[in-house]
């Protein structure tokens, strides 16, 4: 039983590390900001999920696992939003993106104004 | 440009005066030529830029007077760029020079990459080699396990009342050191204020608003719905977590510095989501000043009292309480709160200063 758990945790950790390496490789390989955000988001969400799942399997049911779960929840809430904000800034300020429609929504979700990323 | 003398021919003071007047760029010959990065087609876009610049220049003159507007932003700028682009497209002489530059640049980049990899490998090797020679973790024979930590572990709880030794150390035995650190944070934020603060405008606020609206800040995402919904969920959690770290600092890992950083980042998230107008309802510059002043003064007075009584073998009269309870360990809890407030204010004020030059 212990061996099965270690095996499972090892597979999860290796998968998570593979995704993180993929993210780092993508961030350094791509040249445009939006592509890089896409690559970095893989590591921030899926990579972290698998690494911490591996740690949770190693620890079993305990307080540590609960804290790790909270960390995962925090990352899954915060990191996609930060990616969204960075990509939105990039779409609004970069003049060489081509035609990208940027839709502004106000608080109630109504469409406020509409302009284009390229000037 | 050609009728100007080169910077080397001018005297130092003359150079300085002309630099102040704005018609001399001291870095003209030193900086990399920005020309090749621009595609030739972009010359067609420049007239539109000129008209936009002209309106911004007029607005700038209304507020700051004519001197401030940089020379490079005047309409003649477009002509200069067209000249430069024509030079690049043009004769074989310029082409040869460019090609030679390109070649040496490529050689430099190759050498740079190889050296970077070698340096990284060397650093990794040194670190691994050091790690191998470290003493085993937790062994009682380690050189760090001498009489000093033994004394603190034996008497720390009864002397400070804190079950977290680190907090007991930094806020009791070495409290003046921590006071200095808080003051360093405060002085750092003062220096950033001196450097980055934008003065309040007098009267001509309409033109000033126009400038600000044409600034890059216009492009900053405002009132983003996704961010606001996330912030509604996360900001209370982050703030509660920061308060927990500060209040539990003498019981578990944590304390004023880390808790204050968490509080400050929660405030920054709130500011990003909801803007300055809503944040200033509960945290503006006056409140920040009062909080910092009160926290630092209380810290100084409390620790002076406890050092005075301690040095003179007097009874301090501050109850230590039962170790492990939340209201225990005497002065450490209020001192933690003071440090946390100072750190929170410093983080928040740094962010606002860098973002708009004032709270």
Short mmCIF file of C-alpha atoms in Angstrom, two decimals:
data_model
loop_
_atom_site.label_atom_id
_atom_site.label_comp_id
_atom_site.label_asym_id
_atom_site.label_seq_id
_atom_site.Cartn_x
_atom_site.Cartn_y
_atom_site.Cartn_z
CA UNK A 1 0.00 0.00 0.00
CA UNK A 2 2.83 2.40 0.89
CA UNK A 3 4.55 1.53 -2.38
CA UNK A 4 1.43 2.25 -4.40
CA UNK A 5 1.14 5.63 -2.73
CA UNK A 6 4.77 6.54 -3.36
CA UNK A 7 4.47 5.39 -6.96
CA UNK A 8 1.35 7.50 -7.50
CA UNK A 9 2.93 10.54 -5.84
CA UNK A 10 6.06 10.14 -7.93
CA UNK A 11 4.06 10.00 -11.16
CA UNK A 12 2.09 13.12 -10.18
CA UNK A 13 5.23 15.02 -9.16
CA UNK A 14 7.04 14.08 -12.37
CA UNK A 15 4.05 15.13 -14.46
CA UNK A 16 3.89 18.46 -12.63
CA UNK A 17 7.61 19.04 -13.03
CA UNK A 18 7.35 18.20 -16.73
CA UNK A 19 4.62 20.81 -17.13
CA UNK A 20 6.67 23.39 -15.21
CA UNK A 21 9.69 22.73 -17.42
CA UNK A 22 7.43 23.05 -20.44
CA UNK A 23 6.21 26.42 -19.12
CA UNK A 24 9.76 27.70 -18.51
CA UNK A 25 10.82 26.52 -21.95
CA UNK A 26 7.85 28.23 -23.57
CA UNK A 27 8.40 31.49 -21.72
CA UNK A 28 11.98 31.63 -22.93
CA UNK A 29 11.29 30.31 -26.42
CA UNK A 30 8.37 32.44 -27.52
CA UNK A 31 8.99 36.01 -28.59
CA UNK A 32 5.58 37.66 -28.18
CA UNK A 33 4.00 38.57 -24.88
CA UNK A 34 0.68 36.84 -25.48
CA UNK A 35 2.36 33.56 -26.44
CA UNK A 36 4.55 33.79 -23.37
CA UNK A 37 1.54 34.35 -21.12
CA UNK A 38 -0.03 31.27 -22.65
CA UNK A 39 3.06 29.21 -21.83
CA UNK A 40 3.43 30.62 -18.31
CA UNK A 41 -0.22 29.91 -17.51
CA UNK A 42 0.39 26.17 -18.00
CA UNK A 43 2.93 26.14 -15.19
CA UNK A 44 0.87 28.40 -12.95
CA UNK A 45 -2.23 26.24 -13.07
CA UNK A 46 -1.76 22.68 -14.25
CA UNK A 47 1.89 22.32 -13.19
CA UNK A 48 1.21 23.58 -9.68
CA UNK A 49 -1.90 21.39 -9.44
CA UNK A 50 0.04 18.21 -10.21
CA UNK A 51 3.04 19.06 -8.02
CA UNK A 52 0.85 19.81 -5.00
CA UNK A 53 -1.40 16.81 -5.68
CA UNK A 54 1.74 14.68 -5.52
CA UNK A 55 2.65 16.26 -2.18
CA UNK A 56 -0.91 15.72 -0.90
CA UNK A 57 -0.79 12.05 -1.84
CA UNK A 58 2.52 11.76 0.00
CA UNK A 59 1.10 13.31 3.17
CA UNK A 60 -2.23 11.50 3.16
CA UNK A 61 -5.22 12.96 5.00
CA UNK A 62 -3.75 15.64 7.28
CA UNK A 63 -3.64 19.35 8.01
CA UNK A 64 -0.75 19.76 5.57
CA UNK A 65 -2.86 18.37 2.75
CA UNK A 66 -5.63 20.81 3.56
CA UNK A 67 -3.17 23.73 3.45
CA UNK A 68 -1.78 22.49 0.14
CA UNK A 69 -5.32 22.30 -1.19
CA UNK A 70 -5.90 25.91 -0.13
CA UNK A 71 -2.71 26.93 -1.94
CA UNK A 72 -3.98 25.20 -5.09
CA UNK A 73 -7.33 26.95 -4.76
CA UNK A 74 -5.62 30.32 -4.32
CA UNK A 75 -3.42 29.79 -7.35
CA UNK A 76 -6.33 28.68 -9.50
CA UNK A 77 -8.22 31.81 -8.50
CA UNK A 78 -5.41 34.32 -8.76
CA UNK A 79 -3.13 33.24 -11.58
CA UNK A 80 -5.66 33.09 -14.47
CA UNK A 81 -6.88 36.55 -13.46
CA UNK A 82 -3.35 37.95 -13.48
CA UNK A 83 -2.79 36.38 -16.88
CA UNK A 84 -6.01 37.98 -18.07
CA UNK A 85 -4.95 41.40 -16.79
CA UNK A 86 -1.49 41.20 -18.40
CA UNK A 87 -2.87 40.04 -21.72
CA UNK A 88 -5.49 42.77 -21.65
CA UNK A 89 -2.83 45.40 -21.06
CA UNK A 90 -0.79 43.95 -23.88
CA UNK A 91 -3.76 43.97 -26.24
CA UNK A 92 -4.52 47.59 -25.39
CA UNK A 93 -1.00 49.00 -25.61
CA UNK A 94 0.79 47.00 -28.30
CA UNK A 95 0.29 48.63 -31.65
CA UNK A 96 1.65 45.77 -33.72
CA UNK A 97 -0.79 43.07 -32.76
CA UNK A 98 -3.03 43.50 -35.77
CA UNK A 99 -6.78 43.78 -35.50
CA UNK A 100 -7.92 42.56 -32.10
CA UNK A 101 -11.29 43.62 -30.79
CA UNK A 102 -11.06 44.74 -27.17
CA UNK A 103 -14.42 44.75 -25.43
CA UNK A 104 -14.79 46.75 -22.25
CA UNK A 105 -17.35 45.54 -19.78
CA UNK A 106 -18.58 47.63 -16.89
CA UNK A 107 -19.66 46.31 -13.52
CA UNK A 108 -22.98 44.89 -14.61
CA UNK A 109 -21.44 43.07 -17.53
CA UNK A 110 -22.87 45.43 -20.10
CA UNK A 111 -20.77 46.41 -23.05
CA UNK A 112 -19.39 49.86 -22.43
CA UNK A 113 -17.32 50.76 -25.42
CA UNK A 114 -15.51 48.95 -28.14
CA UNK A 115 -12.20 49.72 -29.74
CA UNK A 116 -9.45 47.91 -31.49
CA UNK A 117 -6.04 46.89 -30.29
CA UNK A 118 -4.27 48.28 -33.30
CA UNK A 119 -4.05 51.99 -33.81
CA UNK B 1 20.94 68.64 -36.20
CA UNK B 2 23.97 69.21 -38.40
CA UNK B 3 24.48 72.85 -37.39
CA UNK B 4 24.93 71.86 -33.76
CA UNK B 5 28.38 71.32 -32.41
CA UNK B 6 29.11 67.88 -31.04
CA UNK B 7 29.04 67.58 -27.24
CA UNK B 8 32.79 67.08 -27.03
CA UNK B 9 33.51 70.57 -28.41
CA UNK B 10 31.51 72.34 -25.72
CA UNK B 11 32.71 73.31 -22.31
CA UNK B 12 31.26 71.49 -19.34
CA UNK B 13 29.14 74.32 -17.97
CA UNK B 14 27.89 75.33 -21.40
CA UNK B 15 26.96 71.73 -22.06
CA UNK B 16 25.08 71.58 -18.80
CA UNK B 17 23.17 74.76 -19.58
CA UNK B 18 22.20 73.58 -23.01
CA UNK B 19 21.16 70.24 -21.55
CA UNK B 20 18.92 72.09 -19.10
CA UNK B 21 17.44 74.07 -21.97
CA UNK B 22 16.68 70.78 -23.65
CA UNK B 23 18.43 71.19 -27.02
CA UNK B 24 21.39 68.96 -26.32
CA UNK B 25 21.32 65.25 -25.74
CA UNK B 26 24.41 64.25 -23.78
CA UNK B 27 23.91 60.62 -24.68
CA UNK B 28 23.60 61.35 -28.38
CA UNK B 29 26.83 59.66 -29.36
CA UNK B 30 26.84 57.03 -26.67
CA UNK B 31 23.48 55.39 -26.98
CA UNK B 32 22.68 52.75 -29.50
CA UNK B 33 21.18 54.07 -32.70
CA UNK B 34 17.50 53.35 -32.49
CA UNK B 35 17.10 53.69 -36.24
CA UNK B 36 17.27 50.09 -37.55
CA UNK B 37 14.42 48.94 -35.33
CA UNK B 38 11.91 51.10 -37.20
CA UNK B 39 10.40 49.77 -40.38
CA UNK B 40 10.49 52.24 -43.30
CA UNK B 41 6.69 52.17 -43.70
CA UNK B 42 6.19 53.75 -40.33
CA UNK B 43 7.20 57.12 -41.73
CA UNK B 44 3.70 57.32 -43.18
CA UNK B 45 2.19 57.13 -39.73
CA UNK B 46 4.22 59.98 -38.34
CA UNK B 47 2.06 62.95 -39.47
CA UNK B 48 -0.87 61.60 -37.46
CA UNK B 49 1.44 61.37 -34.49
CA UNK B 50 2.47 64.98 -35.10
CA UNK B 51 -1.03 66.35 -34.76
CA UNK B 52 -1.66 64.33 -31.61
CA UNK B 53 1.64 65.54 -30.18
CA UNK B 54 0.82 69.12 -31.05
CA UNK B 55 -2.39 69.03 -29.00
CA UNK B 56 -0.56 67.42 -26.09
CA UNK B 57 2.18 70.05 -26.29
CA UNK B 58 -0.35 72.85 -26.10
CA UNK B 59 -1.95 71.25 -23.07
CA UNK B 60 1.46 70.87 -21.49
CA UNK B 61 2.29 74.52 -22.07
CA UNK B 62 -0.86 75.61 -20.35
CA UNK B 63 0.19 73.88 -17.17
CA UNK B 64 3.95 73.78 -17.03
CA UNK B 65 4.99 76.59 -19.39
CA UNK B 66 6.76 76.16 -22.73
CA UNK B 67 10.15 74.96 -21.46
CA UNK B 68 9.22 71.56 -20.16
CA UNK B 69 8.04 69.91 -23.33
CA UNK B 70 10.93 67.83 -24.72
CA UNK B 71 12.39 68.85 -28.06
CA UNK B 72 12.14 65.36 -29.47
CA UNK B 73 8.36 65.58 -29.32
CA UNK B 74 7.99 68.60 -31.60
CA UNK B 75 6.57 68.21 -35.10
CA UNK B 76 9.99 68.45 -36.77
CA UNK B 77 10.70 65.09 -35.22
CA UNK B 78 8.87 63.31 -38.03
CA UNK B 79 11.11 64.94 -40.63
CA UNK B 80 14.19 63.84 -38.73
CA UNK B 81 12.94 60.28 -38.70
CA UNK B 82 12.25 60.39 -42.41
CA UNK B 83 15.83 61.57 -43.00
CA UNK B 84 17.17 58.79 -40.88
CA UNK B 85 15.08 56.15 -42.64
CA UNK B 86 16.16 57.47 -46.02
CA UNK B 87 19.77 57.11 -44.92
CA UNK B 88 19.20 53.50 -44.01
CA UNK B 89 17.58 52.64 -47.30
CA UNK B 90 20.19 54.57 -49.22
CA UNK B 91 23.74 54.31 -50.40
CA UNK B 92 26.11 51.38 -50.24
CA UNK B 93 28.41 53.15 -47.84
CA UNK B 94 25.85 53.21 -45.06
CA UNK B 95 24.86 49.63 -45.89
CA UNK B 96 28.43 48.41 -45.45
CA UNK B 97 28.74 50.12 -42.08
CA UNK B 98 25.47 48.60 -40.97
CA UNK B 99 26.54 45.15 -42.11
CA UNK B 100 29.83 45.41 -40.22
CA UNK B 101 27.95 46.45 -37.09
CA UNK B 102 25.54 43.57 -37.53
CA UNK B 103 28.41 41.10 -37.89
CA UNK B 104 30.20 42.21 -34.74
CA UNK B 105 26.89 42.23 -32.89
CA UNK B 106 26.23 38.63 -33.93
CA UNK B 107 29.70 37.60 -32.78
CA UNK B 108 29.09 39.32 -29.43
CA UNK B 109 25.78 37.54 -28.99
CA UNK B 110 27.33 34.12 -29.64
CA UNK B 111 30.14 34.76 -27.15
CA UNK B 112 27.60 36.10 -24.66
CA UNK B 113 25.48 32.96 -24.85
CA UNK B 114 28.47 30.66 -24.38
CA UNK B 115 29.76 32.68 -21.43
CA UNK B 116 26.33 32.76 -19.82
CA UNK B 117 26.00 28.97 -20.00
CA UNK B 118 29.54 28.53 -18.63
CA UNK B 119 28.85 30.92 -15.75
CA UNK B 120 25.59 29.20 -14.85
CA UNK B 121 27.29 25.80 -14.93
CA UNK B 122 30.12 27.07 -12.71
CA UNK B 123 27.70 28.51 -10.15
CA UNK B 124 25.66 25.29 -10.09
CA UNK B 125 28.83 23.27 -9.55
CA UNK B 126 29.99 25.48 -6.68
CA UNK B 127 26.59 25.28 -4.97
CA UNK B 128 26.37 21.50 -5.35
CA UNK B 129 29.92 21.10 -4.05
CA UNK B 130 29.09 23.29 -1.04
CA UNK B 131 25.91 21.34 -0.36
CA UNK B 132 27.82 18.08 -0.24
CA UNK B 133 30.10 19.49 2.47
CA UNK B 134 27.33 20.92 4.66
CA UNK B 135 26.87 19.21 8.05
CA UNK B 136 23.85 16.88 8.21
CA UNK B 137 20.53 18.54 9.00
CA UNK B 138 19.45 18.36 12.64
CA UNK B 139 22.55 16.66 13.94
CA UNK B 140 23.41 17.62 17.55
CA UNK B 141 27.10 17.97 16.65
CA UNK B 142 26.51 20.84 14.24
CA UNK B 143 28.60 23.95 14.90
CA UNK B 144 25.41 26.04 15.25
CA UNK B 145 24.31 24.00 18.28
CA UNK B 146 26.47 25.68 20.91
CA UNK B 147 25.66 27.31 24.22
CA UNK B 148 23.86 30.34 22.72
CA UNK B 149 20.75 28.62 21.33
CA UNK B 150 20.79 26.27 24.33
CA UNK B 151 20.43 29.26 26.66
CA UNK B 152 17.60 30.77 24.63
CA UNK B 153 15.75 27.47 24.35
CA UNK B 154 16.08 26.83 28.09
CA UNK B 155 15.03 30.30 29.30
CA UNK B 156 13.30 31.82 26.26
CA UNK B 157 9.73 30.89 27.10
CA UNK B 158 9.86 31.99 30.72
CA UNK B 159 11.63 35.26 29.88
CA UNK B 160 9.62 36.39 26.86
CA UNK B 161 6.42 34.33 27.09
CA UNK B 162 6.50 33.63 23.34
CA UNK B 163 6.34 30.05 22.15
CA UNK B 164 7.74 31.12 18.79
CA UNK B 165 11.41 31.65 19.59
CA UNK B 166 12.11 33.69 16.48
CA UNK B 167 9.55 36.34 17.42
CA UNK B 168 10.74 36.25 21.02
CA UNK B 169 14.23 36.89 19.69
CA UNK B 170 13.51 39.74 17.29
CA UNK B 171 10.95 41.56 19.45
CA UNK B 172 12.42 41.03 22.90
CA UNK B 173 16.14 40.30 23.05
CA UNK B 174 16.90 42.25 19.89
CA UNK B 175 13.95 44.62 19.80
CA UNK B 176 15.98 47.75 19.08
CA UNK B 177 17.34 46.08 15.99
CA UNK B 178 13.77 45.52 14.81
CA UNK B 179 12.91 49.12 15.66
CA UNK B 180 15.77 50.19 13.39
CA UNK B 181 14.40 47.98 10.62
CA UNK B 182 10.95 49.56 10.89
CA UNK B 183 12.55 53.01 10.76
CA UNK B 184 14.54 51.95 7.70
CA UNK B 185 11.28 51.00 6.00
CA UNK B 186 9.77 54.35 6.92
CA UNK B 187 12.85 56.26 5.71
CA UNK B 188 12.82 54.26 2.46
CA UNK B 189 9.23 55.25 1.83
CA UNK B 190 10.11 58.88 2.63
CA UNK B 191 12.95 58.78 0.07
CA UNK B 192 10.66 57.27 -2.56
CA UNK B 193 8.19 60.06 -1.81
CA UNK B 194 10.90 62.68 -2.31
CA UNK B 195 11.85 61.13 -5.65
CA UNK B 196 8.48 60.21 -7.10
CA UNK B 197 5.90 62.49 -5.57
CA UNK B 198 3.92 64.63 -8.00
CA UNK B 199 2.80 67.92 -6.50
CA UNK B 200 -0.83 68.82 -6.24
CA UNK B 201 -1.95 71.04 -9.10
CA UNK B 202 -2.90 74.67 -8.56
CA UNK B 203 -5.90 75.85 -10.51
CA UNK B 204 -5.33 74.62 -14.02
CA UNK B 205 -6.78 71.25 -13.29
CA UNK B 206 -8.72 70.95 -16.53
CA UNK B 207 -5.62 70.99 -18.71
CA UNK B 208 -3.87 68.70 -16.29
CA UNK B 209 -6.69 66.19 -16.47
CA UNK B 210 -6.47 66.32 -20.25
CA UNK B 211 -2.77 65.46 -20.11
CA UNK B 212 -3.38 62.62 -17.76
CA UNK B 213 -6.08 61.24 -19.97
CA UNK B 214 -3.79 61.26 -22.96
CA UNK B 215 -1.10 59.56 -20.95
CA UNK B 216 -0.42 55.86 -20.97
CA UNK B 217 -2.60 55.55 -17.92
CA UNK B 218 -5.51 55.76 -20.30
CA UNK B 219 -4.67 52.31 -21.52
CA UNK B 220 -4.52 50.81 -18.09
CA UNK B 221 -7.36 48.36 -17.58
CA UNK B 222 -9.91 50.03 -15.33
CA UNK B 223 -13.00 48.50 -13.77
CA UNK B 224 -12.21 45.05 -15.04
CA UNK B 225 -15.17 42.82 -14.18
CA UNK B 226 -13.21 39.58 -13.83
CA UNK B 227 -10.63 41.19 -11.55
CA UNK B 228 -13.33 42.80 -9.42
CA UNK B 229 -15.19 39.54 -8.86
CA UNK B 230 -11.96 37.78 -7.92
CA UNK B 231 -10.96 40.63 -5.64
CA UNK B 232 -14.33 40.51 -3.87
CA UNK B 233 -13.57 36.92 -2.99
CA UNK B 234 -9.84 37.15 -2.32
CA UNK B 235 -9.28 40.51 -0.61
CA UNK B 236 -11.15 39.65 2.62
CA UNK B 237 -9.39 36.28 2.80
CA UNK B 238 -5.98 37.88 2.25
CA UNK B 239 -6.60 40.59 4.85
CA UNK B 240 -7.85 38.07 7.43
CA UNK B 241 -4.85 35.87 6.76
CA UNK B 242 -2.51 38.86 7.26
CA UNK B 243 -4.19 39.75 10.55
CA UNK B 244 -3.92 36.11 11.62
CA UNK B 245 -0.20 36.05 10.86
CA UNK B 246 0.38 39.24 12.86
CA UNK B 247 -1.74 38.25 15.88
CA UNK B 248 -0.37 34.72 15.97
CA UNK B 249 3.21 35.87 15.53
CA UNK B 250 4.30 34.89 19.03
CA UNK B 251 2.67 31.45 18.82
CA UNK B 252 3.44 30.16 15.34
CA UNK B 253 5.71 31.11 12.44
CA UNK B 254 4.88 34.60 11.26
CA UNK B 255 4.99 38.04 12.78
CA UNK B 256 4.79 41.68 11.89
CA UNK B 257 6.95 41.73 8.78
CA UNK B 258 5.32 38.84 6.92
CA UNK B 259 1.81 39.71 8.08
CA UNK B 260 2.28 43.34 7.08
CA UNK B 261 3.45 42.29 3.63
CA UNK B 262 0.32 40.13 3.24
CA UNK B 263 -1.91 43.00 4.37
CA UNK B 264 -0.18 45.40 1.99
CA UNK B 265 -0.62 43.08 -0.98
CA UNK B 266 -4.30 42.69 -0.11
CA UNK B 267 -4.69 46.47 -0.16
CA UNK B 268 -2.85 46.68 -3.48
CA UNK B 269 -5.17 44.06 -4.96
CA UNK B 270 -8.18 46.04 -3.76
CA UNK B 271 -6.73 49.22 -5.26
CA UNK B 272 -6.09 47.52 -8.59
CA UNK B 273 -9.61 46.17 -8.77
CA UNK B 274 -11.64 49.15 -7.58
CA UNK B 275 -9.45 52.20 -8.23
CA UNK B 276 -8.16 55.04 -6.13
CA UNK B 277 -11.49 56.72 -5.38
CA UNK B 278 -12.85 53.74 -3.49
CA UNK B 279 -9.60 52.92 -1.68
CA UNK B 280 -9.13 56.47 -0.46
CA UNK B 281 -12.36 56.21 1.51
CA UNK B 282 -10.55 54.15 4.13
CA UNK B 283 -6.82 54.48 3.41
CA UNK B 284 -5.43 57.79 2.23
CA UNK B 285 -2.22 59.65 2.85
CA UNK B 286 -3.34 61.26 6.11
CA UNK B 287 -4.34 57.95 7.62
CA UNK B 288 -1.10 56.38 6.43
CA UNK B 289 0.93 59.15 8.07
CA UNK B 290 -0.95 58.85 11.35
CA UNK B 291 -0.71 55.06 11.44
CA UNK B 292 3.04 55.10 10.79
CA UNK B 293 3.70 57.86 13.31
CA UNK B 294 1.65 56.20 16.05
CA UNK B 295 3.15 52.76 15.42
CA UNK B 296 6.75 53.95 15.44
CA UNK B 297 6.26 56.19 18.49
CA UNK B 298 4.52 53.47 20.46
CA UNK B 299 7.23 50.98 19.54
CA UNK B 300 9.97 53.39 20.61
CA UNK B 301 8.31 54.31 23.93
CA UNK B 302 7.36 50.74 24.85
CA UNK B 303 10.77 49.33 24.11
CA UNK B 304 12.55 52.23 25.82
CA UNK B 305 10.48 51.53 28.94
CA UNK B 306 11.26 47.85 28.91
CA UNK B 307 14.96 48.40 28.30
CA UNK B 308 15.12 51.04 31.03
CA UNK B 309 13.55 48.72 33.59
CA UNK B 310 15.55 45.74 32.37
CA UNK B 311 18.88 47.52 32.53
CA UNK B 312 18.18 48.82 36.05
CA UNK B 313 16.80 45.49 37.36
CA UNK B 314 13.39 47.01 37.98
CA UNK B 315 10.10 45.16 37.87
CA UNK B 316 8.61 46.08 34.48
CA UNK B 317 5.04 45.39 35.55
CA UNK B 318 4.04 43.95 32.19
CA UNK B 319 2.40 40.54 32.70
CA UNK B 320 3.77 37.77 30.51
CA UNK B 321 0.65 35.59 30.69
CA UNK B 322 0.53 31.87 30.05
CA UNK B 323 2.75 30.88 27.13
CA UNK B 324 0.64 29.65 24.23
CA UNK B 325 -2.39 31.85 24.89
CA UNK B 326 -3.17 34.57 22.36
CA UNK B 327 -2.92 37.32 25.01
CA UNK B 328 0.49 36.47 26.35
CA UNK B 329 4.16 37.34 26.11
CA UNK B 330 3.81 40.94 27.27
CA UNK B 331 4.89 43.56 24.74
CA UNK B 332 5.52 41.22 21.82
CA UNK B 333 1.93 41.22 20.52
CA UNK B 334 1.50 45.05 20.37
CA UNK B 335 4.99 45.41 18.92
CA UNK B 336 4.09 42.88 16.23
CA UNK B 337 0.99 44.90 15.41
CA UNK B 338 3.10 48.10 15.14
CA UNK B 339 5.63 46.48 12.82
CA UNK B 340 2.83 44.99 10.72
CA UNK B 341 1.13 48.37 10.30
CA UNK B 342 4.38 50.06 9.28
CA UNK B 343 5.19 47.35 6.73
CA UNK B 344 1.67 47.44 5.33
CA UNK B 345 1.75 51.21 4.89
CA UNK B 346 5.19 51.10 3.30
CA UNK B 347 4.20 48.48 0.74
CA UNK B 348 1.01 50.27 -0.16
CA UNK B 349 2.65 53.70 -0.41
CA UNK B 350 5.45 52.32 -2.62
CA UNK B 351 2.85 50.96 -4.99
CA UNK B 352 0.82 54.16 -5.16
CA UNK B 353 3.93 56.32 -5.54
CA UNK B 354 5.21 54.29 -8.45
CA UNK B 355 1.78 54.21 -10.04
CA UNK B 356 0.62 57.82 -9.86
CA UNK B 357 3.14 59.70 -7.72
CA UNK B 358 1.14 60.13 -4.53
CA UNK B 359 -1.54 58.51 -2.50
#
